[in-house]
Amino acid sequence: MDRPEWAPPGIDVERPSAARLYDYFLGGSHNFAADRAMAQQLLATAPDIPLIAQANRAFLRRAVHMLAESGIRQFLDIGSGIPTLGNVHEVARDVAPDARVVYVDLDPVAVAHSAVLIKDQEGVVAIQGDVRKPGDILHHPTTRELIDFNQPVALLVVALLQFVRDEDDPAGIMAQLRDALPSGSYLTLSHGVVDGWRHDREMVKNLYNRTTTPAASRTRAEVAPFFGDFELVDPGLVWVTQWRPDQPSNIDGIKAAKSAVVAGVGRKP
Amino acid sequence: MIVEPPPRGFTDGTHITRVARAWARAVAGASYVPMAHVDIELRLAGFTTRLLRVLTSQPFDPSPATQIGVELVEAHFASPETLGHTINVLADRLPPLAGTSLDSSGRRVMRLLSALSVGYTRGLRERTLDEQESIRQATVLAQLQTEHALRESQEAFRHAAVHDQLTGLPNRIFFEKQLADLIEAGGAHNVAICFIGITSLQAITDRFGHILGDKALTVTADRLRTLARSLGHPLARFAGDQFVMLIEDPAGTPHLAGVADQIIATLSTPVHTDRHLLPMSASIGLVDRPVAGMDANDVMRAAAMTLQWAKADGTNRWQLFDPARSDREIAKHALAADLAGGIDRDEFFLEYQPLVRLEDRAVIGVEALVRWHHPRHGRLNPGRFIDLAEESGQIVRLGGRLLDKACRQAREWAKLTDSPPYVSVNVAVQQLRDGAGLLRTVDNLLQEVGLAPELLQLEITESASIPDDPQLRRTLDDIAGLGVRLALDDFGSGYSNLGYLQNLPVNQLKIDMQFVRDWKPSSTKSLLPSLVKLAHDLRLSALAEGVETSEQAEYLESIGCDHVQGYYFGKPQAASSITSLLLEWSAEEI
């Protein structure tokens, strides 16, 4: 390690980042040559990735919309990435203009970008944080300032945990995050899974391992426990396109099982 | 100009909706549009309506389609594929809606879609450039923030490295750097170091533990910090219970004394804790030196030494550095360091002072007195080094060597005359404590040299520890059991517990020279007769030390003193001189 332990994470635009790759797959240009080169390699192996990214993003929109309509006013979005389109605060404030959002990402560029984008918007902040250190996120002064942990919170962990390897104890991380939330809070979670994945699994995993956030491969059955004792709302943990799809539903870009992402929303009893 | 009829069914909403739905299906998955499907269709229906209006405008002007292209991108229908699919759908679906066949309106549709494509690609390009710019700026910002955070963490790291965790004061490293910088800058003429020791702290920690000790230290540090701020002098925690204040260009010694008094007054206020009132005390060493040519190490050593002087003076005292005293102490330190080597190199030798029987002025014994032939300082008397030897523990080894020399010399004299003198050798308490060792040494030595035990006398100094220490008592008894004589040296000068004298196996009291020196022929008050009588009552012989005049000798004889020692009867001298003396005497006797 060439940086001392106490030093903040550095910026390396020569190394692809999952956040910028995601942006690229959503059609954004918030990315660098290194990201695009990696994206081309991924697309050659798995051409459906942009459709999967879109489906995942659409799920986030539907879920946040539903949560805002259910009365949730506080959102903690961990792994928010580059805020390309349809950000949580935009969706939530469409329904509830007083909704408050804390964006958390590991990538300093993503955080800086979010900060510029949400500048001058009261009740929306972006902080740098690592989901592997949930305590740091939960006790971050900015988090504490914006979010009242005595009121229901919507915790968003969307397409994030596939970048947390088992040795980093994602189950323990999720338990700590869930424990911090009061009753009536929600966990919105989606996770890339290997069930039904038609593409070269190892190849994709190896490619992602070259980014700043290596990937883990899990099955749907391994994702379910991340909800703990939270009660899944209808329709449960399903393919991402099947979670309360829009009507008419005949214009989805990808078939359910091809999405390779499961998603669900759970409520803390 | 060709005037086209208005499109058939132009206002028919269901047709528009149908086109919008087909359009939405065609572009599905080509780009991410952050809207519900219903909203996507509504939005595309709006674009369809506007495009139809452009297509059927009279006169035909395709340019508004450029703006629609821009808006499509703005609504996030934005990807090359989206444009392709859009052209396909619109080329197919718009002409029937306009009430014309593709063929008849082909040219208009082409111009319309061309204008749309121009707007669309322009919008896409703008958006791409904007996003690239924003990510670039975000990167720059993130880099700045990272660097800032790095600097802050480095700063915090550096701060932690040069500050004391408990008190938050600068630590020794910081202080030494500050002093070094000050010396290097050379801005100040003089600099004074105020070296503060919290003398009460050790006792507090010993008695109440570290938590309370730390508490007392923190309170002390806060008091000092407040005072230092008001005086405008930098302060640091140097080590443990030591603080140091740096005073640039002090206005003379009275000023420094004032600062020291203030510090002591501030620090000597007791510290209140929940359950205790802790008495506090401090000592201070002050050093004031010119900055020019100053050596930081040297000045700190001087400050530490001065603090020790202040501590030795009592509590709540300060001392100003005294170069002469420092030189003496340094010399003493150097001498102490030379001791061990001196013993190895046999640099110590003995001189002998006659012990004379008053009755016939016969030399009945000699006291062996140590000298050091130091390679640099020349001949040194015991006053210069005996304390050092005791402090360093070398006295045991040195004492052993001297005992050896003295016994061998005594044996020489025993061969020379029929009534040889005994040799009286000083023994330090530390040697006595090594009881078995001393006993063995003496016993072996007597055997080895072949010296009669009564020709050896050991002189022990009156000491507070003798009466209370059964081990020491036993050693003395054992030595006396060998037949060796014992004398109590410097009697009356120090600790006197007369009670224990009754049981001590000594043969002689050596009355301290002070009593003789204080006696004048005109004196009406003197303890000498009582001391002599005391010795006799205990069945001990009395020897008066320090006899320098005939009057003294005569007086001592008149009060019945048995023996004397002093310049009047002979200075300490080389063994050979004693030998000559003995030879003279034995010649006279013959």
Short mmCIF file of N, CA, C and O in Angstrom, two decimals, chain B residues 264-362:
data_model
loop_
_atom_site.label_atom_id
_atom_site.label_comp_id
_atom_site.label_asym_id
_atom_site.label_seq_id
_atom_site.Cartn_x
_atom_site.Cartn_y
_atom_site.Cartn_z
N ILE B 264 5.55 29.08 40.75
CA ILE B 264 5.47 28.29 41.99
C ILE B 264 4.19 28.62 42.74
O ILE B 264 3.48 27.72 43.23
N ALA B 265 3.84 29.91 42.78
CA ALA B 265 2.60 30.31 43.47
C ALA B 265 1.39 29.67 42.79
O ALA B 265 0.47 29.18 43.44
N THR B 266 1.41 29.66 41.45
CA THR B 266 0.28 29.09 40.69
C THR B 266 0.17 27.59 40.91
O THR B 266 -0.93 27.06 41.04
N LEU B 267 1.33 26.95 40.93
CA LEU B 267 1.31 25.49 40.97
C LEU B 267 1.15 24.93 42.38
O LEU B 267 0.82 23.76 42.53
N SER B 268 1.43 25.73 43.39
CA SER B 268 1.40 25.16 44.73
C SER B 268 0.00 25.17 45.35
O SER B 268 -0.17 24.73 46.48
N THR B 269 -0.98 25.66 44.58
CA THR B 269 -2.36 25.56 45.06
C THR B 269 -2.79 24.09 44.98
O THR B 269 -2.56 23.45 43.96
N PRO B 270 -3.40 23.57 46.04
CA PRO B 270 -3.81 22.16 45.99
C PRO B 270 -4.82 21.90 44.86
O PRO B 270 -5.54 22.81 44.46
N VAL B 271 -4.82 20.68 44.38
CA VAL B 271 -5.76 20.29 43.32
C VAL B 271 -6.94 19.57 43.97
O VAL B 271 -6.74 18.61 44.73
N HIS B 272 -8.14 20.04 43.67
CA HIS B 272 -9.34 19.38 44.19
C HIS B 272 -9.77 18.29 43.23
O HIS B 272 -9.87 18.52 42.04
N THR B 273 -10.04 17.13 43.76
CA THR B 273 -10.70 16.12 42.95
C THR B 273 -11.98 15.77 43.70
O THR B 273 -12.28 16.37 44.72
N ASP B 274 -12.71 14.80 43.16
CA ASP B 274 -13.99 14.46 43.78
C ASP B 274 -13.85 14.18 45.27
O ASP B 274 -14.64 14.62 46.08
N ARG B 275 -12.80 13.44 45.59
CA ARG B 275 -12.70 12.98 46.97
C ARG B 275 -11.46 13.45 47.70
O ARG B 275 -11.32 13.24 48.89
N HIS B 276 -10.55 14.05 46.95
CA HIS B 276 -9.28 14.38 47.59
C HIS B 276 -8.89 15.83 47.34
O HIS B 276 -9.29 16.44 46.36
N LEU B 277 -8.10 16.32 48.28
CA LEU B 277 -7.46 17.61 48.10
C LEU B 277 -5.97 17.29 48.01
O LEU B 277 -5.35 16.89 48.99
N LEU B 278 -5.44 17.41 46.80
CA LEU B 278 -4.07 16.97 46.59
C LEU B 278 -3.11 18.15 46.74
O LEU B 278 -3.18 19.12 45.98
N PRO B 279 -2.20 18.08 47.70
CA PRO B 279 -1.22 19.16 47.85
C PRO B 279 -0.25 19.13 46.68
O PRO B 279 0.20 18.06 46.27
N MET B 280 0.05 20.29 46.13
CA MET B 280 0.94 20.34 44.97
C MET B 280 2.19 21.15 45.30
O MET B 280 2.14 22.09 46.10
N SER B 281 3.29 20.78 44.67
CA SER B 281 4.51 21.56 44.83
C SER B 281 5.33 21.46 43.56
O SER B 281 5.17 20.52 42.78
N ALA B 282 6.18 22.44 43.36
CA ALA B 282 6.99 22.47 42.15
C ALA B 282 8.37 23.03 42.46
O ALA B 282 8.54 23.79 43.41
N SER B 283 9.33 22.61 41.64
CA SER B 283 10.67 23.20 41.72
C SER B 283 11.03 23.67 40.33
O SER B 283 10.54 23.13 39.34
N ILE B 284 11.89 24.68 40.28
CA ILE B 284 12.21 25.26 38.97
C ILE B 284 13.71 25.48 38.84
O ILE B 284 14.36 25.98 39.76
N GLY B 285 14.22 25.09 37.69
CA GLY B 285 15.60 25.42 37.34
C GLY B 285 15.57 26.47 36.25
O GLY B 285 14.86 26.33 35.26
N LEU B 286 16.34 27.54 36.42
CA LEU B 286 16.36 28.63 35.44
C LEU B 286 17.73 28.73 34.80
O LEU B 286 18.75 28.72 35.50
N VAL B 287 17.74 28.84 33.49
CA VAL B 287 19.00 29.06 32.79
C VAL B 287 18.80 30.23 31.85
O VAL B 287 17.84 30.25 31.09
N ASP B 288 19.69 31.18 31.92
CA ASP B 288 19.61 32.36 31.05
C ASP B 288 20.92 32.44 30.29
O ASP B 288 21.98 32.54 30.91
N ARG B 289 20.83 32.36 28.97
CA ARG B 289 22.06 32.32 28.17
C ARG B 289 21.94 33.18 26.93
O ARG B 289 20.84 33.32 26.39
N PRO B 290 23.05 33.68 26.44
CA PRO B 290 23.01 34.35 25.14
C PRO B 290 22.71 33.35 24.04
O PRO B 290 23.16 32.19 24.12
N VAL B 291 21.94 33.77 23.05
CA VAL B 291 21.58 32.86 21.95
C VAL B 291 22.80 32.55 21.10
O VAL B 291 22.98 31.42 20.64
N ALA B 292 23.65 33.57 20.90
CA ALA B 292 24.82 33.38 20.05
C ALA B 292 25.68 32.24 20.60
O ALA B 292 26.06 32.26 21.77
N GLY B 293 25.94 31.28 19.77
CA GLY B 293 26.80 30.16 20.16
C GLY B 293 26.13 29.18 21.10
O GLY B 293 26.79 28.31 21.67
N MET B 294 24.82 29.31 21.27
CA MET B 294 24.12 28.42 22.20
C MET B 294 24.00 27.01 21.61
O MET B 294 23.76 26.84 20.43
N ASP B 295 24.18 26.03 22.47
CA ASP B 295 23.97 24.65 22.08
C ASP B 295 22.73 24.16 22.83
O ASP B 295 22.69 24.19 24.06
N ALA B 296 21.72 23.75 22.05
CA ALA B 296 20.42 23.42 22.66
C ALA B 296 20.54 22.30 23.69
O ALA B 296 19.97 22.37 24.78
N ASN B 297 21.33 21.29 23.35
CA ASN B 297 21.51 20.17 24.28
C ASN B 297 22.12 20.63 25.58
O ASN B 297 21.72 20.24 26.66
N ASP B 298 23.13 21.47 25.41
CA ASP B 298 23.89 21.95 26.54
C ASP B 298 23.00 22.77 27.47
O ASP B 298 23.02 22.59 28.70
N VAL B 299 22.17 23.63 26.89
CA VAL B 299 21.34 24.50 27.71
C VAL B 299 20.26 23.68 28.42
O VAL B 299 19.91 23.93 29.58
N MET B 300 19.74 22.63 27.76
CA MET B 300 18.73 21.80 28.40
C MET B 300 19.35 20.97 29.53
O MET B 300 18.72 20.73 30.56
N ARG B 301 20.59 20.54 29.32
CA ARG B 301 21.27 19.79 30.37
C ARG B 301 21.47 20.69 31.59
O ARG B 301 21.25 20.29 32.74
N ALA B 302 21.85 21.93 31.31
CA ALA B 302 22.04 22.89 32.40
C ALA B 302 20.72 23.12 33.13
O ALA B 302 20.69 23.17 34.37
N ALA B 303 19.63 23.21 32.36
CA ALA B 303 18.32 23.46 32.98
C ALA B 303 17.93 22.28 33.87
O ALA B 303 17.44 22.45 34.99
N ALA B 304 18.17 21.08 33.37
CA ALA B 304 17.81 19.88 34.14
C ALA B 304 18.65 19.81 35.41
O ALA B 304 18.15 19.46 36.49
N MET B 305 19.91 20.16 35.29
CA MET B 305 20.80 20.13 36.46
C MET B 305 20.34 21.16 37.50
O MET B 305 20.26 20.87 38.70
N THR B 306 19.98 22.34 37.01
CA THR B 306 19.53 23.40 37.92
C THR B 306 18.25 22.99 38.63
O THR B 306 18.05 23.30 39.81
N LEU B 307 17.38 22.29 37.88
CA LEU B 307 16.14 21.80 38.52
C LEU B 307 16.48 20.84 39.67
O LEU B 307 15.87 20.90 40.74
N GLN B 308 17.50 20.01 39.47
CA GLN B 308 17.91 19.09 40.54
C GLN B 308 18.40 19.86 41.76
O GLN B 308 18.11 19.50 42.90
N TRP B 309 19.14 20.95 41.51
CA TRP B 309 19.62 21.77 42.64
C TRP B 309 18.43 22.32 43.40
O TRP B 309 18.41 22.32 44.64
N ALA B 310 17.45 22.82 42.62
CA ALA B 310 16.28 23.43 43.25
C ALA B 310 15.53 22.40 44.09
O ALA B 310 15.09 22.66 45.20
N LYS B 311 15.42 21.18 43.53
CA LYS B 311 14.73 20.10 44.26
C LYS B 311 15.47 19.78 45.55
O LYS B 311 14.86 19.57 46.60
N ALA B 312 16.82 19.76 45.46
CA ALA B 312 17.62 19.42 46.64
C ALA B 312 17.48 20.50 47.71
O ALA B 312 17.69 20.24 48.90
N ASP B 313 17.11 21.69 47.29
CA ASP B 313 16.96 22.82 48.20
C ASP B 313 15.71 22.71 49.07
O ASP B 313 15.61 23.39 50.08
N GLY B 314 14.75 21.93 48.64
CA GLY B 314 13.48 21.84 49.36
C GLY B 314 12.33 22.02 48.39
O GLY B 314 12.55 22.16 47.19
N THR B 315 11.10 22.02 48.91
CA THR B 315 9.95 22.14 48.00
C THR B 315 9.71 23.60 47.66
O THR B 315 10.08 24.51 48.40
N ASN B 316 9.04 23.78 46.51
CA ASN B 316 8.66 25.11 46.04
C ASN B 316 9.83 26.09 46.00
O ASN B 316 9.75 27.20 46.48
N ARG B 317 10.95 25.63 45.47
CA ARG B 317 12.13 26.48 45.34
C ARG B 317 12.51 26.59 43.87
O ARG B 317 12.22 25.70 43.08
N TRP B 318 13.19 27.68 43.55
CA TRP B 318 13.79 27.78 42.22
C TRP B 318 15.27 28.08 42.39
O TRP B 318 15.69 28.58 43.42
N GLN B 319 16.02 27.76 41.38
CA GLN B 319 17.46 28.01 41.39
C GLN B 319 17.87 28.57 40.04
O GLN B 319 17.30 28.20 39.02
N LEU B 320 18.83 29.46 40.09
CA LEU B 320 19.38 29.99 38.84
C LEU B 320 20.66 29.21 38.55
O LEU B 320 21.43 28.92 39.46
N PHE B 321 20.84 28.92 37.29
CA PHE B 321 22.02 28.14 36.90
C PHE B 321 23.31 28.86 37.32
O PHE B 321 23.47 30.05 37.12
N ASP B 322 24.23 28.09 37.93
CA ASP B 322 25.50 28.64 38.40
C ASP B 322 26.61 27.87 37.70
O ASP B 322 26.83 26.70 37.96
N PRO B 323 27.32 28.56 36.78
CA PRO B 323 28.32 27.84 35.97
C PRO B 323 29.41 27.21 36.84
O PRO B 323 29.86 26.10 36.55
N ALA B 324 29.83 27.89 37.91
CA ALA B 324 30.92 27.36 38.75
C ALA B 324 30.45 26.05 39.41
O ALA B 324 31.16 25.05 39.41
N ARG B 325 29.23 26.08 39.94
CA ARG B 325 28.70 24.89 40.59
C ARG B 325 28.55 23.76 39.56
O ARG B 325 28.85 22.61 39.84
N SER B 326 28.11 24.17 38.38
CA SER B 326 27.95 23.19 37.32
C SER B 326 29.29 22.53 37.00
O SER B 326 29.38 21.32 36.87
N ASP B 327 30.35 23.38 36.89
CA ASP B 327 31.68 22.84 36.58
C ASP B 327 32.11 21.84 37.64
O ASP B 327 32.66 20.78 37.33
N ARG B 328 31.83 22.22 38.90
CA ARG B 328 32.21 21.31 39.99
C ARG B 328 31.49 19.98 39.86
O ARG B 328 32.08 18.92 40.00
N GLU B 329 30.21 20.09 39.56
CA GLU B 329 29.43 18.85 39.48
C GLU B 329 29.85 17.99 38.30
O GLU B 329 29.88 16.78 38.36
N ILE B 330 30.18 18.73 37.21
CA ILE B 330 30.63 17.98 36.04
C ILE B 330 31.94 17.27 36.35
O ILE B 330 32.14 16.11 36.02
N ALA B 331 32.84 18.02 37.04
CA ALA B 331 34.12 17.44 37.40
C ALA B 331 33.92 16.23 38.32
O ALA B 331 34.56 15.19 38.16
N LYS B 332 32.98 16.40 39.25
CA LYS B 332 32.71 15.32 40.18
C LYS B 332 32.19 14.10 39.43
O LYS B 332 32.60 12.96 39.70
N HIS B 333 31.33 14.39 38.47
CA HIS B 333 30.76 13.31 37.67
C HIS B 333 31.88 12.58 36.91
O HIS B 333 31.92 11.35 36.87
N ALA B 334 32.78 13.38 36.36
CA ALA B 334 33.88 12.78 35.59
C ALA B 334 34.75 11.93 36.51
O ALA B 334 35.19 10.84 36.14
N LEU B 335 34.97 12.45 37.72
CA LEU B 335 35.81 11.73 38.68
C LEU B 335 35.16 10.39 39.05
O LEU B 335 35.82 9.35 39.11
N ALA B 336 33.83 10.45 39.25
CA ALA B 336 33.10 9.23 39.58
C ALA B 336 33.26 8.20 38.46
O ALA B 336 33.39 7.01 38.70
N ALA B 337 33.25 8.73 37.23
CA ALA B 337 33.39 7.84 36.09
C ALA B 337 34.77 7.20 36.04
O ALA B 337 34.95 6.10 35.55
N ASP B 338 35.78 7.94 36.59
CA ASP B 338 37.16 7.43 36.56
C ASP B 338 37.44 6.39 37.64
O ASP B 338 38.46 5.69 37.59
N LEU B 339 36.54 6.34 38.65
CA LEU B 339 36.82 5.53 39.84
C LEU B 339 37.14 4.07 39.53
O LEU B 339 38.16 3.55 39.96
N ALA B 340 36.21 3.45 38.79
CA ALA B 340 36.36 2.01 38.55
C ALA B 340 37.70 1.72 37.88
O ALA B 340 38.43 0.81 38.29
N GLY B 341 38.01 2.56 36.86
CA GLY B 341 39.28 2.36 36.16
C GLY B 341 40.46 2.57 37.09
O GLY B 341 41.47 1.86 37.01
N GLY B 342 40.33 3.55 37.96
CA GLY B 342 41.40 3.86 38.91
C GLY B 342 41.69 2.68 39.81
O GLY B 342 42.85 2.38 40.11
N ILE B 343 40.64 2.00 40.24
CA ILE B 343 40.82 0.81 41.10
C ILE B 343 41.53 -0.28 40.30
O ILE B 343 42.50 -0.89 40.76
N ASP B 344 41.05 -0.46 39.03
CA ASP B 344 41.67 -1.47 38.17
C ASP B 344 43.17 -1.19 37.99
O ASP B 344 43.99 -2.10 38.00
N ARG B 345 43.48 0.10 37.81
CA ARG B 345 44.87 0.45 37.51
C ARG B 345 45.70 0.65 38.78
O ARG B 345 46.84 1.08 38.71
N ASP B 346 45.09 0.36 39.93
CA ASP B 346 45.79 0.45 41.21
C ASP B 346 46.32 1.85 41.46
O ASP B 346 47.50 2.03 41.83
N GLU B 347 45.48 2.85 41.23
CA GLU B 347 45.90 4.23 41.41
C GLU B 347 45.72 4.69 42.87
O GLU B 347 46.07 5.81 43.20
N PHE B 348 45.15 3.84 43.70
CA PHE B 348 44.90 4.23 45.09
C PHE B 348 46.03 3.69 45.99
O PHE B 348 46.50 2.57 45.78
N PHE B 349 46.44 4.51 46.91
CA PHE B 349 47.49 4.05 47.83
C PHE B 349 47.19 4.57 49.24
O PHE B 349 46.24 5.35 49.44
N LEU B 350 47.94 4.10 50.20
CA LEU B 350 47.68 4.44 51.61
C LEU B 350 48.80 5.28 52.21
O LEU B 350 49.98 5.09 51.88
N GLU B 351 48.37 6.21 53.07
CA GLU B 351 49.33 6.89 53.94
C GLU B 351 48.92 6.53 55.37
O GLU B 351 47.79 6.12 55.61
N TYR B 352 49.84 6.67 56.25
CA TYR B 352 49.57 6.20 57.61
C TYR B 352 49.83 7.32 58.60
O TYR B 352 50.86 8.00 58.54
N GLN B 353 48.90 7.51 59.52
CA GLN B 353 49.07 8.54 60.54
C GLN B 353 49.22 7.86 61.91
O GLN B 353 48.41 6.98 62.26
N PRO B 354 50.24 8.25 62.63
CA PRO B 354 50.50 7.59 63.92
C PRO B 354 49.35 7.78 64.90
O PRO B 354 48.74 8.85 64.97
N LEU B 355 49.10 6.73 65.67
CA LEU B 355 48.18 6.78 66.80
C LEU B 355 49.08 6.61 68.04
O LEU B 355 49.78 5.61 68.14
N VAL B 356 49.04 7.62 68.88
CA VAL B 356 50.06 7.69 69.93
C VAL B 356 49.46 7.49 71.32
O VAL B 356 48.39 8.03 71.62
N ARG B 357 50.18 6.72 72.15
CA ARG B 357 49.75 6.53 73.55
C ARG B 357 50.31 7.71 74.34
O ARG B 357 51.51 7.98 74.30
N LEU B 358 49.40 8.42 75.01
CA LEU B 358 49.81 9.65 75.68
C LEU B 358 50.80 9.37 76.82
O LEU B 358 51.77 10.11 77.03
N GLU B 359 50.56 8.31 77.49
CA GLU B 359 51.36 7.94 78.67
C GLU B 359 52.86 7.98 78.38
O GLU B 359 53.64 8.61 79.10
N ASP B 360 53.25 7.35 77.25
CA ASP B 360 54.69 7.31 76.94
C ASP B 360 54.99 7.83 75.54
O ASP B 360 56.09 7.69 75.03
N ARG B 361 53.98 8.41 74.93
CA ARG B 361 54.12 8.96 73.56
C ARG B 361 54.61 7.91 72.56
O ARG B 361 55.25 8.22 71.57
N ALA B 362 54.25 6.67 72.84
CA ALA B 362 54.66 5.60 71.92
C ALA B 362 53.63 5.46 70.81
O ALA B 362 52.44 5.64 71.03
#
